[in-house]
Coordinates of C-alpha atoms in Angstrom, one line a residue:
X900 CA 29.2 99.0 162.9
X901 CA 29.1 97.2 159.4
X902 CA 31.4 97.6 157.2
X903 CA 31.7 98.1 153.4
X904 CA 33.9 98.0 150.8
X905 CA 34.1 98.1 147.5
X906 CA 31.3 99.7 144.4
X907 CA 27.7 99.1 142.7
X908 CA 27.4 95.7 142.4
X909 CA 30.4 94.8 144.0
X910 CA 30.1 95.3 147.2
X911 CA 31.5 93.5 150.4
X912 CA 30.9 93.3 153.6
X913 CA 34.5 92.0 155.0
X914 CA 34.2 89.1 157.6
X915 CA 36.6 89.6 160.4
X916 CA 36.2 86.5 162.1
X917 CA 34.7 83.9 159.8
X918 CA 37.6 80.8 159.3
X919 CA 37.8 77.9 162.3
X920 CA 41.2 76.8 163.0
X921 CA 42.0 74.0 165.1
X922 CA 43.8 75.0 168.6
X923 CA 46.9 76.3 168.1
X924 CA 47.0 75.8 164.4
X925 CA 48.8 79.0 162.9
X926 CA 48.8 80.5 159.5
X927 CA 52.3 81.9 159.4
X928 CA 50.3 83.6 156.2
X929 CA 48.6 82.6 153.2
X930 CA 50.4 82.9 149.8
X931 CA 47.5 81.0 148.1
X932 CA 44.5 80.8 148.2
X933 CA 41.3 78.6 145.3
X934 CA 38.0 77.7 145.2
X935 CA 36.7 74.0 142.9
X936 CA 33.2 73.6 142.3
X937 CA 31.6 73.0 145.1
X938 CA 32.7 76.2 146.9
X939 CA 35.0 74.5 148.8
X940 CA 38.5 76.7 149.4
X941 CA 41.6 75.7 149.1
X942 CA 44.2 78.4 151.3
X943 CA 47.4 77.5 150.7
X944 CA 49.9 78.7 154.3
X945 CA 53.7 78.9 154.5
X946 CA 53.3 77.3 157.4
X947 CA 54.9 73.5 156.8
X948 CA 53.5 71.5 159.6
X949 CA 49.1 72.4 157.5
X950 CA 50.9 73.6 154.2
X951 CA 47.3 73.3 152.7
X952 CA 44.1 73.8 154.2
X953 CA 40.7 73.0 153.0
X954 CA 37.6 75.0 154.3
X955 CA 33.7 74.8 153.4
X956 CA 31.4 78.2 153.0
X957 CA 31.1 78.9 156.5
X958 CA 35.0 78.7 157.1
X959 CA 34.6 75.0 159.1
X960 CA 37.3 73.4 158.4
X961 CA 37.1 69.4 156.3
X962 CA 40.8 68.7 155.5
X963 CA 44.4 69.4 155.1
X964 CA 47.0 68.4 153.8
X965 CA 51.1 68.8 151.7
X966 CA 53.2 68.3 154.7
X967 CA 56.6 67.4 154.6
X968 CA 56.0 68.0 150.6
X969 CA 56.7 72.0 150.9
X970 CA 59.1 74.7 151.4
X971 CA 58.3 77.2 153.6
X972 CA 58.2 79.3 150.1
X973 CA 55.1 78.6 149.4
X974 CA 53.3 81.1 146.4
X975 CA 50.1 80.0 144.3
X976 CA 47.9 76.9 144.6
X977 CA 44.4 76.9 141.6
X978 CA 41.5 74.2 141.0
X979 CA 42.0 73.1 137.5
X980 CA 38.8 72.2 135.5
X981 CA 39.2 68.1 136.6
X982 CA 39.1 69.3 140.2
X983 CA 43.0 68.3 141.0
X984 CA 44.4 70.8 142.6
X985 CA 48.0 72.2 141.6
X986 CA 50.3 74.2 143.0
X987 CA 53.8 76.5 142.5
X988 CA 56.6 76.1 145.9
X989 CA 59.3 78.9 144.7
X990 CA 61.4 77.2 147.3
X991 CA 61.3 74.2 145.9
X992 CA 61.3 75.2 142.6
X993 CA 58.4 73.2 141.6
X994 CA 54.5 72.8 140.2
X995 CA 53.4 69.4 142.4
X996 CA 49.7 68.4 141.1
X997 CA 47.1 66.4 143.8
X998 CA 43.6 64.7 144.2
X999 CA 40.8 66.6 146.5
X1000 CA 41.8 64.9 148.8
X1001 CA 45.8 65.4 149.2
X1002 CA 47.7 62.5 146.7
X1003 CA 50.8 63.6 145.4
X1004 CA 49.5 63.0 140.9
X1005 CA 52.8 64.6 139.5
X1006 CA 55.6 66.6 139.8
X1007 CA 57.1 68.9 137.7
X1008 CA 60.6 70.1 137.9
X1009 CA 63.3 68.4 140.3
X1010 CA 63.1 69.2 144.1
X1011 CA 65.6 71.8 145.4
X1012 CA 67.4 72.4 141.6
X1013 CA 66.9 75.4 140.4
X1014 CA 67.5 76.3 136.7
X1015 CA 70.5 78.5 136.4
X1016 CA 69.3 81.9 137.3
X1017 CA 67.5 83.6 133.8
X1018 CA 68.5 81.7 132.1
X1019 CA 65.0 80.8 131.0
X1020 CA 65.1 77.2 132.1
X1021 CA 62.4 75.8 134.2
X1022 CA 62.2 76.2 136.8
X1023 CA 63.6 79.5 139.5
X1024 CA 61.7 80.7 141.4
X1025 CA 58.3 79.1 139.9
X1026 CA 55.7 82.3 141.1
X1027 CA 52.1 80.5 139.5
X1028 CA 50.4 78.2 136.9
X1029 CA 47.3 78.2 135.3
X1030 CA 45.1 74.9 133.2
X1031 CA 43.6 75.1 130.4
X1032 CA 40.5 73.6 130.2
X1033 CA 40.0 72.6 126.1
X1034 CA 43.4 70.9 126.3
X1035 CA 44.6 69.9 130.2
X1036 CA 47.8 71.9 128.7
X1037 CA 49.7 73.9 132.4
X1038 CA 50.6 77.6 131.9
X1039 CA 54.0 78.9 134.8
X1040 CA 54.5 81.7 135.1
X1041 CA 58.7 81.2 136.4
X1042 CA 59.4 84.9 137.8
X1043 CA 61.3 85.2 140.7
X1044 CA 64.6 84.4 138.8
X1045 CA 63.6 84.1 135.2
X1046 CA 61.4 86.2 133.1
X1047 CA 60.1 83.3 131.7
X1048 CA 55.7 81.4 131.2
X1049 CA 56.5 77.6 130.2
X1050 CA 53.9 75.6 128.4
X1051 CA 53.6 71.3 129.2
X1052 CA 51.1 69.0 128.3
X1053 CA 49.2 68.1 130.6
X1054 CA 51.0 65.2 131.3
X1055 CA 54.0 67.3 132.5
X1056 CA 55.8 67.3 129.0
X1057 CA 57.4 71.3 128.3
X1058 CA 56.2 72.2 125.2
X1059 CA 57.7 75.8 125.0
X1060 CA 58.5 78.7 126.2
X1061 CA 58.7 82.5 126.2
X1062 CA 59.1 86.0 127.4
X1063 CA 62.9 87.6 128.7
X1064 CA 63.2 90.2 131.4
X1065 CA 62.1 93.5 129.8
X1066 CA 59.3 96.0 129.5
X1067 CA 58.4 95.6 126.1
X1068 CA 55.6 93.3 124.7
X1069 CA 56.0 89.9 125.3
X1070 CA 59.0 90.9 128.2
X1071 CA 58.5 90.6 131.7
X1072 CA 59.6 91.7 134.5
X1073 CA 58.4 89.2 137.1
X1074 CA 55.6 87.4 135.8
X1075 CA 53.9 86.6 139.5
X1076 CA 50.3 85.2 138.1
X1077 CA 48.5 83.6 136.0
X1078 CA 44.5 82.3 134.6
X1079 CA 42.9 81.1 131.0
X1080 CA 40.7 82.0 130.1
X1081 CA 37.1 79.6 128.3
X1082 CA 38.3 81.3 125.0
X1083 CA 42.4 79.8 125.6
X1084 CA 43.9 83.1 126.0
X1085 CA 47.1 83.5 128.6
X1086 CA 46.4 86.5 131.5
X1087 CA 49.9 87.5 132.3
X1088 CA 49.6 89.5 135.6
X1089 CA 53.4 90.6 135.7
X1090 CA 54.3 92.9 139.1
X1091 CA 57.0 95.1 138.3
X1092 CA 55.9 96.0 135.2
X1093 CA 52.1 96.9 136.4
X1094 CA 50.6 95.2 133.4
X1095 CA 49.1 91.6 132.5
X1096 CA 49.9 91.1 129.4
X1097 CA 47.5 88.9 127.6
X1098 CA 48.8 86.5 125.1
X1099 CA 47.2 83.3 122.9
X1100 CA 48.7 79.8 123.3
X1101 CA 51.4 79.9 121.2
X1102 CA 52.2 83.0 122.9
X1103 CA 52.1 85.3 120.8
X1104 CA 50.9 88.7 122.0
X1105 CA 47.6 89.5 121.8
X1106 CA 46.7 92.5 124.4
X1107 CA 47.6 94.5 127.4
X1108 CA 46.6 96.3 130.1
X1109 CA 48.1 98.8 132.3
X1110 CA 47.5 101.3 135.5
X1111 CA 47.7 98.7 137.9
X1112 CA 49.5 98.9 140.5
X1113 CA 51.1 95.3 141.1
X1114 CA 48.9 93.3 140.1
X1115 CA 50.2 90.1 141.6
X1116 CA 47.0 87.5 143.1
X1117 CA 44.8 87.0 139.8
X1118 CA 41.6 84.8 138.9
X1119 CA 39.1 84.5 136.7
X1120 CA 34.9 85.2 138.8
X1121 CA 31.8 83.1 137.6
X1122 CA 30.9 85.9 136.0
X1123 CA 33.7 85.7 134.2
X1124 CA 35.5 89.6 135.5
X1125 CA 39.0 89.3 136.4
X1126 CA 39.5 89.8 140.3
X1127 CA 43.3 90.7 141.3
X1128 CA 45.0 91.1 144.0
X1129 CA 47.6 94.9 144.1
X1130 CA 50.4 94.4 146.0
X1131 CA 51.5 97.7 148.4
X1132 CA 55.8 98.7 147.9
X1133 CA 56.3 96.8 151.2
X1134 CA 57.8 100.0 152.9
X1135 CA 56.7 102.0 155.2
X1136 CA 56.6 104.9 154.5
X1137 CA 54.8 104.9 150.0
X1138 CA 51.4 106.8 149.2
X1139 CA 48.0 105.8 150.4
X1140 CA 46.2 103.8 147.8
X1141 CA 49.7 102.2 146.4
X1142 CA 48.8 98.8 146.3
X1143 CA 46.8 97.2 149.5
X1144 CA 43.4 96.7 147.3
X1145 CA 41.5 94.5 145.5
X1146 CA 40.1 95.5 141.7
X1147 CA 38.1 94.0 139.9
X1148 CA 38.8 95.0 135.9
X1149 CA 35.7 93.9 132.7
X1150 CA 37.2 90.8 130.4
X1151 CA 37.8 93.5 128.1
X1152 CA 40.2 95.4 130.8
X1153 CA 37.2 98.1 132.4
X1154 CA 37.8 98.5 135.9
X1155 CA 34.4 97.5 137.2
X1156 CA 35.6 98.4 140.7
X1157 CA 38.3 98.6 143.8
X1158 CA 37.9 97.5 147.2
X1159 CA 39.7 98.2 150.2
X1160 CA 41.7 101.4 151.9
X1161 CA 43.4 104.3 151.6
X1162 CA 45.8 103.1 154.1
X1163 CA 46.9 99.2 154.5
X1164 CA 45.1 97.7 158.3
X1165 CA 44.3 94.3 159.3
X1166 CA 40.5 95.8 160.2
X1167 CA 38.2 94.3 158.3
X1168 CA 38.2 96.6 155.4
X1169 CA 41.4 96.8 155.0
X1170 CA 44.6 94.5 154.1
X1171 CA 48.2 94.4 154.1
X1172 CA 49.5 92.5 151.4
X1173 CA 46.5 91.1 149.5
X1174 CA 48.6 88.3 147.2
X1175 CA 46.2 85.4 146.4
X1176 CA 42.7 85.8 145.1
X1177 CA 39.4 83.5 144.5
X1178 CA 36.0 84.0 144.0
X1179 CA 32.8 81.5 144.4
X1180 CA 29.1 80.5 143.2
X1181 CA 27.8 83.6 145.7
X1182 CA 30.5 86.0 143.9
X1183 CA 31.8 87.1 147.7
X1184 CA 35.4 86.2 147.3
X1185 CA 38.6 85.0 149.7
X1186 CA 41.8 87.2 150.0
X1187 CA 45.0 85.7 151.1
X1188 CA 47.6 87.6 152.4
X1189 CA 51.4 87.5 152.6
X1190 CA 51.2 89.8 156.1
X1191 CA 54.4 88.7 157.9
X1192 CA 56.5 88.8 155.0
X1193 CA 55.4 92.5 153.5
X1194 CA 55.2 93.6 157.6
X1195 CA 55.2 91.6 161.0
X1196 CA 58.3 90.4 160.4
X1197 CA 59.2 93.7 160.6
X1198 CA 58.2 94.1 163.7
X1199 CA 59.5 94.3 167.0
X1200 CA 59.1 91.3 168.6
X1201 CA 57.8 90.1 164.9
X1202 CA 54.7 88.4 164.6
X1203 CA 51.6 86.6 163.0
X1204 CA 48.9 89.0 161.0
X1205 CA 46.3 88.4 159.9
X1206 CA 46.3 86.1 155.8
X1207 CA 42.9 84.6 155.3
X1208 CA 40.0 87.0 154.5
X1209 CA 36.2 86.7 153.3
X1210 CA 34.6 89.7 151.3
X1211 CA 31.0 88.4 151.0
X1212 CA 28.3 90.1 148.5
X1213 CA 26.2 92.8 149.2
X1214 CA 25.0 94.0 145.5

């Protein structure tokens, strides 16, 4: 039986099997996904043997890169407006820029030399990155060991930082993801405060969306809407409907649809730990999950769970 999730014009068919991998290749899990202008999907894994994989829409593996550069704590990946690829590694405390073919162009941060925890200085376990189409400026959420957003120029020069630990406007409790729209508004998914904060490019607060359960993955689709992953608590004894789903919000922050199941799972239409998200020109959604971290490593024996999923838009 074909499974459908979502509602209205945001109705999707979860594809049980989509990607084709060489025999023996493991993902471990997929913290980040990103789509380029040609609908090629860049997948960040937590397998140091094949950290970045590139697929076409049909799921054929085109190339891979990044071996020897990343730790096992990769965290996010973004296709910049110019087509370059930015990756975030909270294990090495760095942000790296690549060509689409995988040539390393720039590293921001000193590998394996974190700033002092909660110092506000870059970086202590950064989480994500966004690049302005207008200026090329780079916005980085510095989230696990800091509570900051850092702004850099296109050449990697630090411009300014903002934020501190807290729950008030302009403060953060695990800034986990960041995107920037065509109006130069910066949206920060703040996981542990269950909200998205909106800033101008100078760090002034201009808005806030609440009532989003632990938002961690976030992308602006070609339709201008916001696609947000909501992560569960990681506990096996949590209430149903808390996380493990995807929410679609309008540019004004209005909830348009939700996709997922009340309970977690590997089956089509269910999620365990959605963490990274991307939307292609057809409206199809790609989701990378940290299912091993949240669930698989606690199993007896530990096992890899499905962590890369595609939702084909049908309405």
